[in-house]
Coordinates of C-alpha atoms in Angstrom, one line a residue:
M1 CA 0.0 0.0 0.0
K2 CA 1.0 3.6 0.4
S3 CA 2.7 4.3 3.7
L4 CA 3.0 3.7 7.4
F5 CA 1.9 6.0 10.1
L6 CA 4.2 8.9 10.2
I7 CA 5.1 11.2 13.0
F8 CA 7.2 14.3 12.5
T9 CA 9.6 15.8 15.0
I10 CA 11.8 18.6 14.0
I11 CA 12.8 16.6 11.0
S12 CA 10.8 14.0 9.2
L13 CA 11.5 10.6 10.6
F14 CA 11.5 8.0 7.7
F15 CA 11.7 4.5 8.8
S16 CA 10.7 0.9 7.9
S17 CA 8.4 -1.3 10.0
E18 CA 8.7 -5.0 10.4
L19 CA 5.6 -6.6 11.9
F20 CA 4.7 -10.2 11.4
G21 CA 7.3 -10.6 8.6
C22 CA 6.0 -7.6 6.6
T23 CA 8.0 -4.7 5.7
C24 CA 6.6 -1.2 4.9
L25 CA 8.7 1.7 3.7
N26 CA 7.3 5.0 4.5
S27 CA 7.4 8.2 2.3
N28 CA 3.9 9.8 2.3
S29 CA 2.8 12.8 4.3
I30 CA -0.7 12.7 6.0
I31 CA -2.2 14.9 3.3
E32 CA -1.0 12.6 0.5
D33 CA -2.4 9.6 2.4
Y34 CA -5.6 11.5 2.9
N35 CA -5.9 12.2 -0.8
E36 CA -5.1 8.6 -1.9
A37 CA -7.4 6.9 0.5
S38 CA -10.9 5.9 -0.7
I39 CA -12.5 6.1 2.7
I40 CA -11.3 7.3 6.1
F41 CA -13.4 6.5 9.2
V42 CA -13.4 5.8 13.0
G43 CA -15.2 2.5 13.6
N44 CA -15.7 -0.3 16.1
V45 CA -15.2 -3.9 15.0
I46 CA -18.3 -6.0 15.5
S47 CA -17.5 -9.2 13.5
H48 CA -14.9 -11.1 11.6
S49 CA -15.2 -13.4 8.5
D50 CA -13.2 -16.5 7.6
T51 CA -11.8 -14.6 4.6
N52 CA -10.2 -11.9 6.9
G53 CA -12.9 -9.3 6.4
Y54 CA -14.1 -7.1 9.3
L55 CA -17.5 -5.4 9.8
F56 CA -17.3 -2.1 11.4
T57 CA -19.9 0.3 12.9
V58 CA -19.0 3.8 11.7
Q59 CA -18.7 6.3 14.5
S60 CA -17.0 9.2 12.6
N61 CA -16.7 9.5 8.7
Y62 CA -13.8 11.6 7.4
K63 CA -13.9 10.7 3.7
G64 CA -16.1 8.8 1.3
E65 CA -19.7 8.0 1.3
L66 CA -20.5 5.3 4.0
Y67 CA -23.5 3.7 5.7
S68 CA -23.7 3.1 9.4
V69 CA -21.7 -0.1 8.9
V70 CA -18.8 -0.9 6.5
Y71 CA -17.0 -4.0 5.5
V72 CA -13.1 -3.8 5.2
N73 CA -10.8 -6.6 4.0
T74 CA -7.2 -7.2 5.2
G75 CA -4.7 -10.0 5.2
S76 CA -4.1 -12.7 7.8
G77 CA -0.7 -11.3 8.9
G78 CA 2.7 -12.5 8.0
G79 CA 4.0 -11.5 4.6
D80 CA 0.6 -10.2 3.4
C81 CA 0.7 -7.2 5.9
G82 CA -2.8 -7.9 7.2
Y83 CA -3.9 -5.6 10.1
P84 CA -4.6 -7.4 13.3
F85 CA -8.0 -6.1 14.2
K86 CA -9.7 -7.2 17.4
I87 CA -13.5 -7.4 17.9
G88 CA -14.8 -4.8 20.2
E89 CA -11.9 -2.4 19.7
T90 CA -12.1 1.0 17.9
Y91 CA -9.8 2.1 15.1
L92 CA -9.0 4.9 12.7
V93 CA -9.2 3.2 9.3
F94 CA -7.6 4.4 6.0
A95 CA -8.9 2.0 3.3
Y96 CA -8.6 1.8 -0.5
E97 CA -11.1 0.6 -3.0
H98 CA -10.4 -2.3 -5.4
N99 CA -13.0 -4.0 -7.5
L100 CA -15.8 -2.4 -5.4
N101 CA -14.2 -3.7 -2.1
Y102 CA -12.3 -1.8 0.6
Y103 CA -8.8 -3.0 1.8
T104 CA -6.4 -1.9 4.4
D105 CA -3.2 -3.3 6.0
I106 CA -0.5 -2.3 8.5
C107 CA 1.3 -0.2 5.9
T108 CA -1.5 2.4 6.0
R109 CA -2.3 4.9 8.6
T110 CA -4.8 2.5 10.0
A111 CA -4.3 2.3 13.9
E112 CA -6.0 1.8 17.2
Y113 CA -8.0 5.0 17.9
S114 CA -6.1 5.6 21.1
N115 CA -2.8 5.8 19.0
S116 CA -4.2 8.0 16.3
K117 CA -4.2 11.4 18.0
L118 CA -1.9 13.2 15.6
N119 CA -3.8 12.0 12.6
L120 CA -7.2 12.8 14.1
I121 CA -6.0 16.4 14.9
F122 CA -5.2 16.7 11.1
L123 CA -8.6 15.2 10.1
D124 CA -10.6 17.3 12.5
N125 CA -9.0 20.4 11.3
L126 CA -8.2 20.0 7.5
P127 CA -5.7 22.6 6.3
Q128 CA -7.3 25.4 4.2
S129 CA -4.2 25.6 2.0
L130 CA -1.4 23.3 0.6
E131 CA 1.0 25.9 1.8
T132 CA 0.3 25.4 5.5
S133 CA 1.0 22.8 8.1
Y134 CA -0.2 22.0 11.7
V135 CA 2.1 21.9 14.6
F136 CA 1.0 19.9 17.6
G137 CA 3.0 19.0 20.7
N138 CA 3.3 19.1 24.5
I139 CA 5.5 20.8 27.1
V140 CA 6.6 19.0 30.2
Y141 CA 8.9 19.6 33.1
W142 CA 11.5 16.8 33.5
S143 CA 12.5 17.2 37.2
N144 CA 14.6 14.0 37.5
H145 CA 15.9 11.5 34.9
E146 CA 14.7 8.6 37.1
Q147 CA 11.2 9.5 36.1
R148 CA 9.6 7.6 33.4
F149 CA 8.3 9.8 30.6
S150 CA 4.7 9.1 31.7
E151 CA 5.5 10.6 35.1
V152 CA 6.8 14.0 34.1
T153 CA 4.9 17.1 35.0
K154 CA 2.6 18.4 32.2
L155 CA 2.8 22.2 32.0
I156 CA -0.5 23.8 31.5
K157 CA -1.3 27.4 30.4
Q158 CA 2.2 27.6 29.2
R159 CA 2.7 30.1 26.3
I160 CA 4.6 29.1 23.2
T161 CA 5.5 31.4 20.3
L162 CA 6.6 30.6 16.8
I163 CA 8.5 33.4 15.1
S164 CA 9.6 33.9 11.5
K165 CA 10.6 36.8 9.5
E166 CA 7.1 37.4 8.3
L167 CA 4.8 36.7 11.3
T168 CA 4.6 35.7 15.0
L169 CA 2.2 33.1 16.3
S170 CA 1.3 32.2 19.8
A171 CA -0.6 29.5 21.6
F172 CA -1.2 28.2 25.1
T173 CA -1.0 24.6 26.4
D174 CA -4.3 23.1 27.6
G175 CA -5.1 21.1 30.6
Y176 CA -3.0 18.1 29.2
G177 CA 0.0 20.3 28.6
E178 CA -0.6 20.2 24.8
F179 CA -0.6 22.9 22.2
L180 CA -1.8 23.2 18.6
F181 CA -1.0 25.7 15.8
K182 CA -3.4 25.5 12.8
D183 CA -2.6 26.5 9.2
V184 CA 0.9 27.6 9.9
P185 CA 2.5 28.9 6.6
L186 CA 5.5 26.7 5.6
G187 CA 8.8 28.1 6.5
K188 CA 11.6 28.2 9.4
Y189 CA 10.4 29.4 12.9
S190 CA 12.3 30.1 16.1
V191 CA 10.6 28.7 19.2
K192 CA 10.1 30.7 22.3
I193 CA 8.7 29.6 25.6
D194 CA 8.2 31.6 28.7
Y195 CA 10.4 29.5 30.9
G196 CA 10.5 29.6 34.6
E197 CA 13.6 30.9 36.2
G198 CA 16.7 28.8 35.4
L199 CA 14.8 26.4 33.2
L200 CA 16.2 25.3 29.7
L201 CA 14.9 23.1 26.9
S202 CA 16.5 19.7 27.4
N203 CA 17.6 19.7 23.8
A204 CA 19.2 23.0 22.5
E205 CA 18.2 22.1 18.9
D206 CA 14.5 22.4 19.8
D207 CA 14.6 26.2 19.6
T208 CA 13.8 26.0 15.9
I209 CA 11.3 24.2 13.7
N210 CA 11.3 23.9 9.9
L211 CA 8.0 23.3 8.2
T212 CA 8.7 22.0 4.7
R213 CA 5.4 20.5 3.5
N214 CA 1.7 20.3 4.0
D215 CA 1.5 17.9 7.0
C216 CA 1.0 17.7 10.8
Y217 CA 4.2 18.1 12.7
Y218 CA 4.7 16.6 16.2
F219 CA 6.9 18.8 18.4
P220 CA 7.3 17.6 22.0
L221 CA 9.3 19.9 24.3
A222 CA 10.8 19.2 27.8
L223 CA 12.0 21.8 30.1
I224 CA 14.7 21.0 32.8
L225 CA 16.6 22.7 35.5
P226 CA 20.0 22.0 33.9
C227 CA 22.8 20.2 35.6
T228 CA 26.4 19.9 34.3
L229 CA 28.9 17.1 34.8
V230 CA 32.5 18.0 34.2
I231 CA 34.9 14.9 33.6
S232 CA 38.6 15.0 33.8
L233 CA 40.3 11.8 32.5
K234 CA 44.0 11.2 33.0
D235 CA 46.1 8.2 32.3
S236 CA 48.4 6.4 34.8
Q237 CA 51.2 9.0 34.0
N238 CA 48.9 11.8 34.8
N239 CA 48.6 12.9 31.3
A240 CA 45.3 14.3 30.1
V241 CA 43.0 11.9 28.0
G242 CA 41.3 14.0 25.5
Y243 CA 37.7 14.2 24.2
D244 CA 38.8 12.3 21.0
D245 CA 40.7 9.6 22.7
V246 CA 37.7 7.8 24.3
E247 CA 34.0 7.3 23.9
T248 CA 32.1 8.2 27.1
S249 CA 28.5 7.4 28.2
L250 CA 26.5 8.8 31.0
I251 CA 23.9 6.2 31.9
P252 CA 21.0 6.6 34.3
A253 CA 21.7 4.3 37.2
A254 CA 18.2 3.1 37.6
Y255 CA 17.9 1.9 34.0
N256 CA 21.0 -0.3 34.0
Q257 CA 22.3 0.4 30.5
I258 CA 19.0 0.4 28.5
E259 CA 20.6 1.4 25.2
D260 CA 18.3 4.2 24.2
L261 CA 18.4 5.9 27.6
Y262 CA 22.0 6.9 27.9
F263 CA 23.7 10.1 27.0
G264 CA 26.6 9.3 24.6
P265 CA 28.5 11.6 22.2
N266 CA 25.5 13.8 21.1
G267 CA 24.1 17.2 21.7
Y268 CA 24.5 16.8 25.5
I269 CA 28.4 16.4 25.3
S270 CA 31.1 19.1 24.6
R271 CA 34.7 19.8 25.5
D272 CA 36.5 22.2 27.6
G273 CA 40.1 21.9 26.9
D274 CA 41.0 18.4 27.9
K275 CA 37.8 18.0 29.9
I276 CA 34.6 16.4 28.8
V277 CA 31.4 18.3 29.7
Y278 CA 27.8 17.0 29.8
D279 CA 25.5 19.9 29.7
R280 CA 21.6 20.2 30.0
M281 CA 21.4 17.1 32.1
P282 CA 18.2 16.7 34.1
P283 CA 18.9 16.0 37.9
G284 CA 19.3 12.3 38.6
K285 CA 21.7 9.5 39.4
Y286 CA 24.2 8.4 36.8
V287 CA 26.9 6.0 36.1
L288 CA 29.9 7.2 33.9
G289 CA 31.2 4.6 31.4
V290 CA 34.3 4.9 29.2
N291 CA 34.5 2.8 26.0
T292 CA 31.5 0.8 27.3
S293 CA 28.8 1.4 24.6
Y294 CA 30.8 -0.2 21.7
G295 CA 34.0 -1.3 23.5
P296 CA 37.4 0.1 23.2
S297 CA 38.3 0.9 19.6
S298 CA 41.7 -0.3 18.2
Y299 CA 43.1 3.2 18.2
S300 CA 41.9 4.0 21.7
P301 CA 44.5 2.5 24.0
Y302 CA 42.1 2.6 27.0
P303 CA 39.9 -0.4 28.3
S304 CA 36.2 -0.6 28.9
T305 CA 35.6 0.7 32.3
Y306 CA 33.1 2.5 34.6
Y307 CA 33.7 5.3 37.2
P308 CA 35.9 5.3 39.3
N309 CA 37.7 2.4 37.5
V310 CA 35.7 -0.8 37.8
K311 CA 34.8 -3.5 35.1
D312 CA 31.2 -4.0 36.0
F313 CA 28.2 -1.6 35.9
D314 CA 26.9 -2.9 39.3
N315 CA 30.1 -2.0 41.0
A316 CA 30.4 1.5 39.6
E317 CA 30.1 4.5 41.9
V318 CA 26.9 6.5 41.3
I319 CA 27.2 10.2 40.4
E320 CA 24.2 12.4 41.6
L321 CA 23.2 15.5 40.0
T322 CA 20.7 17.5 42.1
E323 CA 18.9 20.9 42.0
E324 CA 21.1 21.9 44.9
K325 CA 24.3 20.5 43.4
R326 CA 23.9 21.3 39.8
I327 CA 27.6 21.3 38.7
V328 CA 29.7 18.2 39.6
E329 CA 33.3 17.6 38.7
V330 CA 34.8 14.2 38.7
E331 CA 38.3 12.8 37.9
M332 CA 39.0 9.4 36.6
V333 CA 42.3 7.6 36.1
L334 CA 42.4 5.2 33.1
P335 CA 45.1 2.5 32.7
K336 CA 46.7 2.5 29.5
L337 CA 46.7 -0.6 27.3
K338 CA 49.8 -1.5 25.4
T339 CA 49.6 -0.9 21.6
Y340 CA 50.7 -3.0 18.7
Y341 CA 51.0 -2.5 15.0
I342 CA 51.1 -4.3 11.7
K343 CA 53.2 -2.7 9.0
G344 CA 53.5 -4.1 5.5
K345 CA 52.9 -3.7 1.7
I346 CA 50.8 -5.2 -1.1
I347 CA 52.7 -5.9 -4.4
T348 CA 52.5 -7.8 -7.5
N349 CA 54.8 -10.6 -8.7
N350 CA 57.0 -8.0 -10.3
Q351 CA 57.3 -6.0 -7.2
K352 CA 54.8 -3.3 -8.4
P353 CA 52.8 -1.7 -5.5
I354 CA 49.0 -2.1 -5.5
P355 CA 47.2 1.0 -3.9
K356 CA 43.6 1.7 -3.3
I357 CA 42.9 -1.4 -1.4
F358 CA 40.9 -1.1 1.9
I359 CA 42.6 -3.2 4.5
S360 CA 40.9 -3.9 7.9
L361 CA 41.4 -5.8 11.1
G362 CA 38.2 -7.8 11.9
S363 CA 37.1 -10.3 14.7
N364 CA 37.0 -13.4 12.4
S365 CA 37.8 -14.7 9.0
D366 CA 34.4 -13.9 7.6
C367 CA 35.2 -10.4 6.6
D368 CA 31.6 -9.5 5.7
Q369 CA 30.4 -10.5 9.3
A370 CA 33.4 -9.6 11.3
N371 CA 33.3 -6.9 13.9
F372 CA 35.5 -4.0 12.7
V373 CA 38.6 -3.3 14.8
N374 CA 40.6 -0.8 12.6
G375 CA 41.3 -0.1 8.9
G376 CA 42.5 2.1 6.3
I377 CA 43.3 2.5 2.6
V378 CA 46.6 1.4 1.3
G379 CA 48.7 4.3 -0.1
S380 CA 50.0 4.8 -3.6
D381 CA 53.2 3.0 -2.6
G382 CA 51.3 -0.2 -1.5
I383 CA 52.4 0.4 2.1
F384 CA 50.0 0.2 5.0
E385 CA 50.2 0.4 8.8
L386 CA 47.5 -0.5 11.3
G387 CA 47.5 0.0 15.1
F388 CA 45.6 -2.1 17.7
V389 CA 45.6 -2.6 21.4
Q390 CA 46.5 -5.5 23.6
D391 CA 44.5 -8.7 23.7
V392 CA 43.0 -7.8 20.2
E393 CA 43.2 -11.0 18.0
G394 CA 41.7 -11.0 14.6
W395 CA 42.1 -11.3 10.8
L396 CA 43.3 -8.9 8.2
C397 CA 40.7 -8.5 5.5
F398 CA 41.1 -6.9 2.2
E399 CA 38.8 -5.2 -0.3
M400 CA 40.0 -4.1 -3.7
M401 CA 38.8 -0.8 -4.8
I402 CA 40.1 -0.8 -8.5
T403 CA 39.5 2.5 -10.4
E404 CA 39.2 2.9 -14.0
E405 CA 42.7 4.3 -14.1
L406 CA 44.2 1.4 -12.3
R407 CA 42.2 -1.1 -14.5
N408 CA 43.7 0.5 -17.6
K409 CA 47.1 -0.2 -16.1
G410 CA 46.4 -3.9 -15.8
F411 CA 45.0 -4.2 -12.3
N412 CA 41.9 -6.4 -11.8
Y413 CA 39.7 -7.3 -9.0
K414 CA 41.2 -10.3 -7.1
S415 CA 40.0 -11.6 -3.8
I416 CA 42.7 -11.8 -1.2
K417 CA 42.4 -14.5 1.5
P418 CA 42.2 -13.2 5.1
I419 CA 45.3 -13.5 7.3
M420 CA 45.2 -14.4 11.0
I421 CA 47.0 -12.0 13.3
E422 CA 48.1 -13.1 16.7
K423 CA 47.3 -10.8 19.6
N424 CA 49.9 -8.8 21.5
T425 CA 52.4 -9.1 18.5
N426 CA 54.1 -6.4 16.4
I427 CA 54.5 -7.2 12.7
D428 CA 57.1 -5.0 11.0
S429 CA 57.2 -6.3 7.4
L430 CA 54.2 -8.3 6.2
T431 CA 54.4 -8.6 2.4
I432 CA 51.2 -9.6 0.7
L433 CA 51.7 -10.8 -2.9
I434 CA 49.1 -10.6 -5.6
E435 CA 49.6 -12.5 -8.8

């Protein structure tokens, strides 16, 4: 079918959904789906046939000429993308006519009524022009990161203003902390909120919104009383470990490393000289990890560890940011791993160097499936050098990148068998011969 349910944040989120073995690729806006659908209605499922058809009582009709009941076909699930309707439940249905029958599936905007708020806002307030959009969202106060998102305080009667070069638009949040701008001309707007003293948006990028097409944009905003964590990392010789030398993660202690709830190297993190700074953090208890999200890279001679310097998350010291103590500084000493290298060259039988080969160190001999450790492109002289840290054992893999120029000189694509590299070993003169 056409598209999968689409929610917009500041930028459009395009994604694929895999349910019951069915993959849906999304590209349409809600106005495009509205125009392409034959019927759109809210209805309650009252019966189900053996051929995967469902009978609905129509509660609200948004498009098409419908009686009080309508029969809609769908698949059985799996590869046919059938929608799993349940008798007695209420749905917003986007359906398409074929041979005088109506069809829908999970690749349309059909969804449970309770999960269709954004689409219903659009349908209840159809834009008057193709050059306008709707902006819908909410404003909450995030007082502590240990709160689940459902527990945050919803801010009511909060003024929000959209400002462009041509106009200024204002709205207030309702009793649910939600706001709605109707028929907003397309364009780029700065966002202004009358914050309480000391409050900031949790994400600094949320101070602008760019409306690029006739659609309904979802724009959730969170206010925090921002805290700051300043991290000073040093090695065992008291030398500073820089921002680019390691990957750090600030993990909410209560969530124990749930992947999508840690603050890695994103908009929250910056540098101050050799120090790493986490800004705009909500108050809460955190664990600091170094090289823990993806493990130590081959060119970072520091191990995976947690503050103050322990191997396991459960034994880490908790760092607490509070409204009373909003700036916290910690220092952490990192033991330095020993580094090793592989030096070599790739040549032909007649000692001619072969450049433009991507050479990598991977975790196993299946180069397509191996975890990447380190890599680089062989230079014009055929010489390469790769570094890696102690206890890394892997395989050298090669990928020819023959250009038209090299092909004209007689080079052709040839596969090179992976070469096993022992851990904790320097290799000074590895020669790889290609016939």
